[in-house]
Tab-separated table of C-alpha atoms in Angstrom:
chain	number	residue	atom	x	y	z
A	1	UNK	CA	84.335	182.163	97.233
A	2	UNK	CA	86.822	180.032	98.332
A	3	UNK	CA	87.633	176.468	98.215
A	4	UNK	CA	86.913	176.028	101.863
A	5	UNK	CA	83.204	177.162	100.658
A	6	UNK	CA	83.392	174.538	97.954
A	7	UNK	CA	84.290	171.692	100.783
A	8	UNK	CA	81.650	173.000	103.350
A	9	UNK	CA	78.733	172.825	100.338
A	10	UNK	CA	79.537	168.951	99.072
A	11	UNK	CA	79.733	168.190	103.007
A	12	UNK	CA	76.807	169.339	104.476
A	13	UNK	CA	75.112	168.225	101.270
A	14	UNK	CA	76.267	164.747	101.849
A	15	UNK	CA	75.769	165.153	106.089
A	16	UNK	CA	71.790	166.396	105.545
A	17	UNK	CA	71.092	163.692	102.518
A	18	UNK	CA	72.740	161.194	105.181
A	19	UNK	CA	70.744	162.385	108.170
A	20	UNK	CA	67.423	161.446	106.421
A	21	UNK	CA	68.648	158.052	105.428
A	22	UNK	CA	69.233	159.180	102.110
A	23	UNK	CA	72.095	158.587	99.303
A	24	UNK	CA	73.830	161.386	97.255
A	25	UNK	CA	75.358	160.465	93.665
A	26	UNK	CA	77.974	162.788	92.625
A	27	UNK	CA	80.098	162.401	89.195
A	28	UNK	CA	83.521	164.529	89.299
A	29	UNK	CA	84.374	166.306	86.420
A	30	UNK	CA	87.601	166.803	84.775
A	31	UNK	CA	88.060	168.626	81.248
A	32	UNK	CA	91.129	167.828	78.845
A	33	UNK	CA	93.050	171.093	79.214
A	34	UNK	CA	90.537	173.245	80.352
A	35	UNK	CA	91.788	176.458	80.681
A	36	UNK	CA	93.795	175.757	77.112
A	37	UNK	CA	90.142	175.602	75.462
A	38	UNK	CA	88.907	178.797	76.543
A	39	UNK	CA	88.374	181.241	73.510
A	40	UNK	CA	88.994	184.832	73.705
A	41	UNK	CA	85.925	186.359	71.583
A	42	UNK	CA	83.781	183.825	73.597
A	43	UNK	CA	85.269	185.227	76.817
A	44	UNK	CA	84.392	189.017	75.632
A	45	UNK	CA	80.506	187.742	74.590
A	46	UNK	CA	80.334	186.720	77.964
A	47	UNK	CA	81.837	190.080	79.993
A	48	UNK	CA	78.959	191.932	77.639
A	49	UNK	CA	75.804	189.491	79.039
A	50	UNK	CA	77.085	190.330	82.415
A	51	UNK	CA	77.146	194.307	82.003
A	52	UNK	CA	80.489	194.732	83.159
A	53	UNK	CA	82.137	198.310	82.780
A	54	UNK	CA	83.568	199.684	79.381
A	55	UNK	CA	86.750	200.300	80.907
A	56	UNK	CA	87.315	197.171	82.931
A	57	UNK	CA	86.350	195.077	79.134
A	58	UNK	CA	88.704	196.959	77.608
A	59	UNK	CA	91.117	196.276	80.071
A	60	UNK	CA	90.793	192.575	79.907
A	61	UNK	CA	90.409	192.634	75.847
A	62	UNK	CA	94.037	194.180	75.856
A	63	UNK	CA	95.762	191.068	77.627
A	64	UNK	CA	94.003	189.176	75.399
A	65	UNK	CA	93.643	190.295	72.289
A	66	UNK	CA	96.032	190.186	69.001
A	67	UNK	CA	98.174	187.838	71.123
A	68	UNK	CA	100.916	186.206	68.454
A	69	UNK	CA	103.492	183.833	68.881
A	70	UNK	CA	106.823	182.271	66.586
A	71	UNK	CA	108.193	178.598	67.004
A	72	UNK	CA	111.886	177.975	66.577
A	73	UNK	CA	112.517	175.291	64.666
A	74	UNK	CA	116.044	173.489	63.445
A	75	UNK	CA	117.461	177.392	64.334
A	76	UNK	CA	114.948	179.314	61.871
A	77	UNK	CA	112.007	181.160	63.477
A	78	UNK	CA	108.645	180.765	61.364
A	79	UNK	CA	106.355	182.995	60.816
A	80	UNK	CA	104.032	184.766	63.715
A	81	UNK	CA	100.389	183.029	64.429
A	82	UNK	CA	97.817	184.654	66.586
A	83	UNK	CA	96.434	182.721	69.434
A	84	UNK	CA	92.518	182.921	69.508
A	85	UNK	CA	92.310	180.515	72.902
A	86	UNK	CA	93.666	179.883	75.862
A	87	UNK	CA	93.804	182.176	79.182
A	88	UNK	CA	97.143	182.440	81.032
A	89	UNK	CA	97.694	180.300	84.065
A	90	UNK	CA	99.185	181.877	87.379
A	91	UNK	CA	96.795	185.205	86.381
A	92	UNK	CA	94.789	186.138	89.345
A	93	UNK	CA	92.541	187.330	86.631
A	94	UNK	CA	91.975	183.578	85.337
A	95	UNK	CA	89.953	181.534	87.505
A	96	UNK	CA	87.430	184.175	87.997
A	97	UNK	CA	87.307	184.128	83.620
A	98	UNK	CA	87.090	180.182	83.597
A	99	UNK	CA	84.174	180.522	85.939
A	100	UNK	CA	82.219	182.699	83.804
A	101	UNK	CA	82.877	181.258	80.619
A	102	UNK	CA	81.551	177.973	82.252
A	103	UNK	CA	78.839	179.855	83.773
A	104	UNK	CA	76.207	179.791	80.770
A	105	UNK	CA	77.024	175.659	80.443
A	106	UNK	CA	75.767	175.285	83.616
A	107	UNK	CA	73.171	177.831	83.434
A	108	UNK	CA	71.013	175.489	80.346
A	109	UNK	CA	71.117	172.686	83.109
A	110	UNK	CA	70.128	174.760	85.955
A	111	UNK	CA	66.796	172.974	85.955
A	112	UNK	CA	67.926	169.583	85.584
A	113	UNK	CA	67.129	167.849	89.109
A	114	UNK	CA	69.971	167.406	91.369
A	115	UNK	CA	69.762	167.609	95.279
A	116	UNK	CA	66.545	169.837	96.918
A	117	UNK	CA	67.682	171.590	100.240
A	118	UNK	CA	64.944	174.153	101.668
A	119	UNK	CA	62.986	174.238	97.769
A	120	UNK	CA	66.419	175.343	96.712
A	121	UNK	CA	67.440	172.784	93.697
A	122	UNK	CA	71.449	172.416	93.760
A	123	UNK	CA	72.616	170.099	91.292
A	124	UNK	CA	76.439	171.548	90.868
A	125	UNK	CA	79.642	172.413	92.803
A	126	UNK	CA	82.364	174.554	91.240
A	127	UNK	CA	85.745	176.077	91.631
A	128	UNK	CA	87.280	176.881	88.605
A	129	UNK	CA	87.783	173.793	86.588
A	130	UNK	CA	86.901	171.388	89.994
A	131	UNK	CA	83.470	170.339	89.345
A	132	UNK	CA	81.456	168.194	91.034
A	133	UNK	CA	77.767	167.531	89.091
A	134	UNK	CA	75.385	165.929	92.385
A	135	UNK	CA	71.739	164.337	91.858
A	136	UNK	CA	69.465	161.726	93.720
A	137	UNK	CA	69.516	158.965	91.571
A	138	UNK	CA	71.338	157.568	89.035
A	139	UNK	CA	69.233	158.000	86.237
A	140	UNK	CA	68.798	162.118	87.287
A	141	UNK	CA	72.943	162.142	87.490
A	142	UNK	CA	73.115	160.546	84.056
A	143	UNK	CA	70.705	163.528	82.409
A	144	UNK	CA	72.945	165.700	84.151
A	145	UNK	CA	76.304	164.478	82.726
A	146	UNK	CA	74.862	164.800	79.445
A	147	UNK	CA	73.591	168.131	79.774
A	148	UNK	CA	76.443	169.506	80.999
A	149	UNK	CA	78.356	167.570	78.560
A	150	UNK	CA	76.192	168.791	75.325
A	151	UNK	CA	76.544	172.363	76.410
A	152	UNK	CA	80.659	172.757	77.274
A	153	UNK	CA	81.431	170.929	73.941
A	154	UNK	CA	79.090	174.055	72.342
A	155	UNK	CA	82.257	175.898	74.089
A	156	UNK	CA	85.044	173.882	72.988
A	157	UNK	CA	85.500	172.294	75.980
A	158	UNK	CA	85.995	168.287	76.378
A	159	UNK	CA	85.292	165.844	79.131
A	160	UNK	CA	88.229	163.823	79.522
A	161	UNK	CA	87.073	160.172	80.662
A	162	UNK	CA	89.494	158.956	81.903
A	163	UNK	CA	90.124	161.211	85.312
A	164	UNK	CA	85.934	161.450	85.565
A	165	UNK	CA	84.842	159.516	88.651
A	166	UNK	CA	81.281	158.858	90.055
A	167	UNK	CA	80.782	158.283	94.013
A	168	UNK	CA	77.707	156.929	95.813
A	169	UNK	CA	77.329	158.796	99.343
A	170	UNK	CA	75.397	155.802	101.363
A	171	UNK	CA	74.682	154.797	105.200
A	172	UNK	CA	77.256	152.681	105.508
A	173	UNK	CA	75.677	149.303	106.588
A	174	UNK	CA	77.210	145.480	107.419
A	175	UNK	CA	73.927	143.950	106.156
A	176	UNK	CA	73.313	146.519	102.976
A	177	UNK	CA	75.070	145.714	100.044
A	178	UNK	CA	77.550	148.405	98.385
A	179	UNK	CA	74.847	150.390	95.802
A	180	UNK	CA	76.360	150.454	92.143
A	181	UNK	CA	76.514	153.671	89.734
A	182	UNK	CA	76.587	153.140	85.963
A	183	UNK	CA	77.141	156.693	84.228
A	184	UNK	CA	78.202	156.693	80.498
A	185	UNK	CA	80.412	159.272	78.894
A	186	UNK	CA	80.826	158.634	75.222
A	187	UNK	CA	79.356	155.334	75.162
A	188	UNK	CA	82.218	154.717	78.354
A	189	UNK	CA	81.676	154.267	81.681
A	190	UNK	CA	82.920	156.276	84.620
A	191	UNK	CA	84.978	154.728	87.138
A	192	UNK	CA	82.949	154.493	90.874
A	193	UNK	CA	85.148	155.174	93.898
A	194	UNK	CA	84.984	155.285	97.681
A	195	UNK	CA	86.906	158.285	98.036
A	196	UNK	CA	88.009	161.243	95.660
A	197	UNK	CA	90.236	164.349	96.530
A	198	UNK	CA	88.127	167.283	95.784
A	199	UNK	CA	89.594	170.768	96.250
A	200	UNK	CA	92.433	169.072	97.957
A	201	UNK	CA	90.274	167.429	101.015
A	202	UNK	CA	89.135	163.069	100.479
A	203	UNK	CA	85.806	163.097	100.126
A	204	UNK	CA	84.587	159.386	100.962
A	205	UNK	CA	81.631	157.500	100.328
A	206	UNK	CA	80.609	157.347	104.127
A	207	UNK	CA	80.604	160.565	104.092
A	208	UNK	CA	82.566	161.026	107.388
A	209	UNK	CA	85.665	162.945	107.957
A	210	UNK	CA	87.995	160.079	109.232
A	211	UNK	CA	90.477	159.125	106.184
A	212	UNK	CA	90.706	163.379	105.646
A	213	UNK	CA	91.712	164.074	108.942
A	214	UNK	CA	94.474	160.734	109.349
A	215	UNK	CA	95.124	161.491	105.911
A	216	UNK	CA	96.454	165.299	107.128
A	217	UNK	CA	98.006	164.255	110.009
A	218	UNK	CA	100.574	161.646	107.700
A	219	UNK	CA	101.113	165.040	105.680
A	220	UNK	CA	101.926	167.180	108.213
A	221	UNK	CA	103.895	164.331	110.127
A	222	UNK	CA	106.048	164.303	106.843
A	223	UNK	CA	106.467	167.841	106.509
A	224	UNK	CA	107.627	167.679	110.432
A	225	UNK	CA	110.584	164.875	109.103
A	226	UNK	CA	111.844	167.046	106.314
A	227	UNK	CA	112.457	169.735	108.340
A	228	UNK	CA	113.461	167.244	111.534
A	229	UNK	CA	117.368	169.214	111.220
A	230	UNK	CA	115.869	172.498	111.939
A	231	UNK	CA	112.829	171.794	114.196
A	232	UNK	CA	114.934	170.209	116.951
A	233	UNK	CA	118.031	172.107	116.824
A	234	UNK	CA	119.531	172.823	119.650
A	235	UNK	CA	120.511	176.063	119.228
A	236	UNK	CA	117.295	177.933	118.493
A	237	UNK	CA	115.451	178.856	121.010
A	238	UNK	CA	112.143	177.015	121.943
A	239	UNK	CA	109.800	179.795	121.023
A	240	UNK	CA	111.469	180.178	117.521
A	241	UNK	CA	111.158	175.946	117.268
A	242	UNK	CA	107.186	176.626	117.957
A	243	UNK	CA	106.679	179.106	115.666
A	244	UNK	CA	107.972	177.218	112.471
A	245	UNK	CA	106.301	174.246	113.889
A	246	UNK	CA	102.846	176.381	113.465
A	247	UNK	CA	104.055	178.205	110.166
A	248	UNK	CA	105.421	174.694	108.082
A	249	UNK	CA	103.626	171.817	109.544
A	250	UNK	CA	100.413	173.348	111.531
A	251	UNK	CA	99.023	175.187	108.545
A	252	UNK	CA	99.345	171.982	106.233
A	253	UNK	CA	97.125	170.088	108.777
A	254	UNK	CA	94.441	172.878	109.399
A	255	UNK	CA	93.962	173.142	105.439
A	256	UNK	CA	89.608	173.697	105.773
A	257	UNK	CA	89.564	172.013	108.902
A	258	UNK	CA	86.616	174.321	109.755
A	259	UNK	CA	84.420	171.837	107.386
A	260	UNK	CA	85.274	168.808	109.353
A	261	UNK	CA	82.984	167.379	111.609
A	262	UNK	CA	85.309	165.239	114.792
A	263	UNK	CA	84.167	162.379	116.562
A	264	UNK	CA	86.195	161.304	119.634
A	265	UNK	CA	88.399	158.844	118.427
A	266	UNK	CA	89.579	161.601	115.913
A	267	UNK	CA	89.905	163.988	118.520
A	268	UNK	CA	92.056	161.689	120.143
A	269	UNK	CA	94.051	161.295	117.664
A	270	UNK	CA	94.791	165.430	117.078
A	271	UNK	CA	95.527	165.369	120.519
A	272	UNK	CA	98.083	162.571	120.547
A	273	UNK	CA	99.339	164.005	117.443
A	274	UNK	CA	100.194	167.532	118.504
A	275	UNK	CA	102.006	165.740	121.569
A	276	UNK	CA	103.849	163.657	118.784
A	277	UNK	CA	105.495	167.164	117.395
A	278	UNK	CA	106.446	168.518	121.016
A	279	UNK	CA	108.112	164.830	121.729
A	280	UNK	CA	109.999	165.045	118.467
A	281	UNK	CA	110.942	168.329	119.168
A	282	UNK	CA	112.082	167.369	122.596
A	283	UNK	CA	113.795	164.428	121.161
A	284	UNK	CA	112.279	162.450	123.147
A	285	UNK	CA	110.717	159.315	122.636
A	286	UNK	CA	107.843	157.558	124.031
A	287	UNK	CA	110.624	154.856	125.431
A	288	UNK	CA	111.689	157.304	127.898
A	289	UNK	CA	108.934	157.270	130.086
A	290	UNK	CA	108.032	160.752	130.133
A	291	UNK	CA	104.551	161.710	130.792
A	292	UNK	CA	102.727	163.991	128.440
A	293	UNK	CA	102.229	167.016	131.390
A	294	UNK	CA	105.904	166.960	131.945
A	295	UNK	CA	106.554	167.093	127.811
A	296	UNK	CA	103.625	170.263	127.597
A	297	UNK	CA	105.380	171.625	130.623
A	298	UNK	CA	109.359	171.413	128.992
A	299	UNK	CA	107.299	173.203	126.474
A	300	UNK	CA	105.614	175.255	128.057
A	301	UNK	CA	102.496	174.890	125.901
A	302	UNK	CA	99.005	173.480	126.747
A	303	UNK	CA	97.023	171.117	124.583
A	304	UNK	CA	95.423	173.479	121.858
A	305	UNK	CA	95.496	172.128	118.707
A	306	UNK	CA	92.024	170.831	118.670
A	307	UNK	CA	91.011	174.057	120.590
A	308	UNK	CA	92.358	175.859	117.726
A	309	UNK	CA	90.049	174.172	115.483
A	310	UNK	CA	86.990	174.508	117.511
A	311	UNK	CA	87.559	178.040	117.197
A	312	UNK	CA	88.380	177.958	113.702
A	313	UNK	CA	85.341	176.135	113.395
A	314	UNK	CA	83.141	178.410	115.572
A	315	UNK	CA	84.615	181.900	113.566
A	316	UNK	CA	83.324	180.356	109.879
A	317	UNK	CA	80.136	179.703	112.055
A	318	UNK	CA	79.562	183.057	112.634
A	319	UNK	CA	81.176	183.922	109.135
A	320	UNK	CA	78.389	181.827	107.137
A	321	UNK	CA	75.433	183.098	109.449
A	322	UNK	CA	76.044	186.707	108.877
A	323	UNK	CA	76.846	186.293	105.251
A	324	UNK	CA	73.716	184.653	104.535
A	325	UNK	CA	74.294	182.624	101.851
A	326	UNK	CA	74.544	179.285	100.493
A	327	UNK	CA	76.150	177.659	103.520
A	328	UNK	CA	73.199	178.744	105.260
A	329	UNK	CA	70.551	177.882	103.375
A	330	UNK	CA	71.794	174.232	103.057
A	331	UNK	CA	72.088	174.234	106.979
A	332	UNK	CA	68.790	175.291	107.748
A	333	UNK	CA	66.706	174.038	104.966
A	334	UNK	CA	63.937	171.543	105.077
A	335	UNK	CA	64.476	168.078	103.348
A	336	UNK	CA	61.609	165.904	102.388
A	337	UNK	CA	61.370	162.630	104.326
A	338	UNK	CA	62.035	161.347	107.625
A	339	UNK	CA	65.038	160.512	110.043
A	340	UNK	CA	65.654	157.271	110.895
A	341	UNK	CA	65.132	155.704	114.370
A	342	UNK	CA	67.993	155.694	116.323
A	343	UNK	CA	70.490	158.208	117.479
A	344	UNK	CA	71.272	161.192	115.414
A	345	UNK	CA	74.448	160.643	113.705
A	346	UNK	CA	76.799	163.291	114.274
A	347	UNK	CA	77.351	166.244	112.021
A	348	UNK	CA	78.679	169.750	111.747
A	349	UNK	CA	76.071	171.644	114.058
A	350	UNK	CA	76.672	168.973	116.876
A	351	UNK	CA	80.325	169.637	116.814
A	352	UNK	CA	79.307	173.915	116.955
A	353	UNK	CA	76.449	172.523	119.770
A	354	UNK	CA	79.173	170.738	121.806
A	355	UNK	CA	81.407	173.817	121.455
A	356	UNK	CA	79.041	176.187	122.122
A	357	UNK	CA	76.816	174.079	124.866
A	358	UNK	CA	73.895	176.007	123.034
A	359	UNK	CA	71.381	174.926	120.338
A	360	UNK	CA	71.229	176.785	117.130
A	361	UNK	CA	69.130	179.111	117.461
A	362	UNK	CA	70.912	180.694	120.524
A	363	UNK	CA	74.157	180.331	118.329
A	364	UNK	CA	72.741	182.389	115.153
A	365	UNK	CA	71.655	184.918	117.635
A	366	UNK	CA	75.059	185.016	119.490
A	367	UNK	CA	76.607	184.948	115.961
A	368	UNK	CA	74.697	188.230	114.853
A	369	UNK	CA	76.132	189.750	117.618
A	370	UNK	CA	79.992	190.542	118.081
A	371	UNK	CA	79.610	191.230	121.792
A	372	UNK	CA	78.127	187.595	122.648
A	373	UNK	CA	80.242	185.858	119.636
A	374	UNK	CA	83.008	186.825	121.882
A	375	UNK	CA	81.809	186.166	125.090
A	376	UNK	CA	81.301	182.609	123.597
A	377	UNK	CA	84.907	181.845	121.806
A	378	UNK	CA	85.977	182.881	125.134
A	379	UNK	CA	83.903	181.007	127.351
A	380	UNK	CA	84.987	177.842	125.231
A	381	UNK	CA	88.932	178.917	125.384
A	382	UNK	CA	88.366	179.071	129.388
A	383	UNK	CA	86.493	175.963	129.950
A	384	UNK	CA	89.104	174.009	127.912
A	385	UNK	CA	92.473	175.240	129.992
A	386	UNK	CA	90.668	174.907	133.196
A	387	UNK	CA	90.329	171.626	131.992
């Protein structure tokens, strides 16, 4: 899986939890050169638990085995050493090795509470070495750490400390005080924070999408002003202009923007940002008192950035219903307690309702079905430029 899988998981996790006026405590977990640590016969023990083929063992033993290596040292070369750890970085082959050599840690704390979706316990995130450990309470986050911690050291590996960080996920509230996590590593304690970048999105205590989405807009904005000589030059053409707009600064803001769940103000501002680009590429300020048809017009473009997520948004939609797997369970399954009065605060299957003008169980049904996904992404495409 992906890391957009890894984002969607901690979301919805946090969105759910939230729903049902409940908090999430999560502890991020950072190892002291983690993919240094890993050793090679450990690694083979491992590919034989799982069964994998002779040949594909093998395979894999001959990268890693007999490795040796010299130092040079005031001009004289010493004597060859073998290397009995470490698995080489930049290897397509190496995350998926780091995962399963981590694997069996997490496997002796499977049982450990963490968060219950649907009867399903879930009480880890990972991508490679990006870990994030997630319980209901403090003291069941706590038994986790040290689980996990008891059984990576049993693999060489080390927590470092310092770069851990714990995060209370809570209903933000003006009369509630700010809830307080105290979880000890080594006799220290772990740094709380109100947001954390995990996997590359800012994950934040509220457990909205707000600071992510302003926080990608700044990026693209200054991946727009580095490249300011060639995106308004004259002498390309405008189509050309467009197209490294959407290749350079475009894909930098849509990084796993299908996990984000919009509210209007931040709709707002994706729309007033996409008009920012075609102003800048205009060279044309706000000053001069052009209106943003005429600028879409001189460009001949109509709003469709957030249209472009929507339908990003609606294609992993279909994507997670007909794979069937985690995303969905943690969608659909039943948590114990009861909403709060009030209205429903918005989440991830409101923004897919609004899209869709459907309720989910029209959607999975649509979604199982090419002919009506299609019918749909278009039906939202030709609402949106009518409008």
């Amino acid at each position: 899986m992906g890391t957009r899988e890894g984002i969607f998981n901690l979301r919805t996790i946090m969105e759910r939890y939230l729903e049902f006026g409940k908090e999430v405590y999560i502890c991020f977990i950072d190892y002291e050169k983690a993919f240094h640590r890993v050793y090679h016969e450990q690694i083979m023990k491992c590919l034989d638990q799982i069964e994998m083929d002779d040949k594909d063992k093998r395979l894999i033993g001959t990268i890693y085995s007999e490795q040796t290596a010299a130092v040079i040292f005031e001009h004289r070369l010493s004597e060859p050493f073998q290397i009995k750890r470490g698995i080489r970085q930049g290897c397509v082959l190496s995350p998926t090795l780091f995962n399963l050599y981590t694997e069996y840690s997490f496997r002796e704390s499977d049982e450990l509470r963490g968060c219950t979706i649907g009867g399903i316990n879930t009480n880890n995130l990972r991508y490679t070495d990006n870990t994030a450990l997630i319980a209901e309470s403090e003291s069941e986050l706590q038994e986790l750490v040290d689980g996990v911690k008891e059984e990576s050291e049993v693999r060489g590996l080390k927590m470092n400390v310092k770069k851990m960080k714990t995060m209370i996920v809570w209903r933000v509230s003006k009369d509630a005080p700010k809830p307080n996590v105290n979880i000890k590593v080594n006799g220290q304690n772990l740094e709380q924070v109100d947001r954390f970048k995990y996997l590359g999105q800012c994950i934040t205590s509220d457990g909205r999408c707000d600071v992510e989405v302003k926080s990608r807009i700044e990026i693209a904005k200054k991946a727009f002003i580095k490249l300011k000589d060639v995106l308004t030059w004259r002498q390309l053409n405008l189509k050309l202009h467009k197209r490294l707009v959407q290749c350079y600064v475009l894909s930098m803001f849509l990084y796993a923007s299908e996990t984000w769940t919009l509210s209007k103000d931040l709709e707002m501002r994706i729309k007033a940002f996409e008009l920012w680009i075609y102003r800048r590429m205009l060279k044309r300020s706000y000053v001069d008192r052009i209106t943003n048809e005429q600028v879409l017009h001189r460009v001949d473009e109509k709003e469709k950035l957030l249209l472009d997520i929507q339908t990003r948004k609606l294609k992993y939609f279909r994507h997670l219903i007909r794979a069937n797997g985690k995303q969905r369970e943690l969608l659909e399954g039943h948590i114990e307690g009861k909403r709060g009065r009030g209205r429903k605060r918005r989440d991830w299957m409101k923004d897919i309702g609004l899209c869709t003008q459907d309720n989910y169980v029209n959607c999975v049904k649509k979604a199982n079905e090419s002919t009506l996904w299609r019918a749909m992404v278009a039906n939202l495409r030709q609402s949106k430029s009518a409008h």
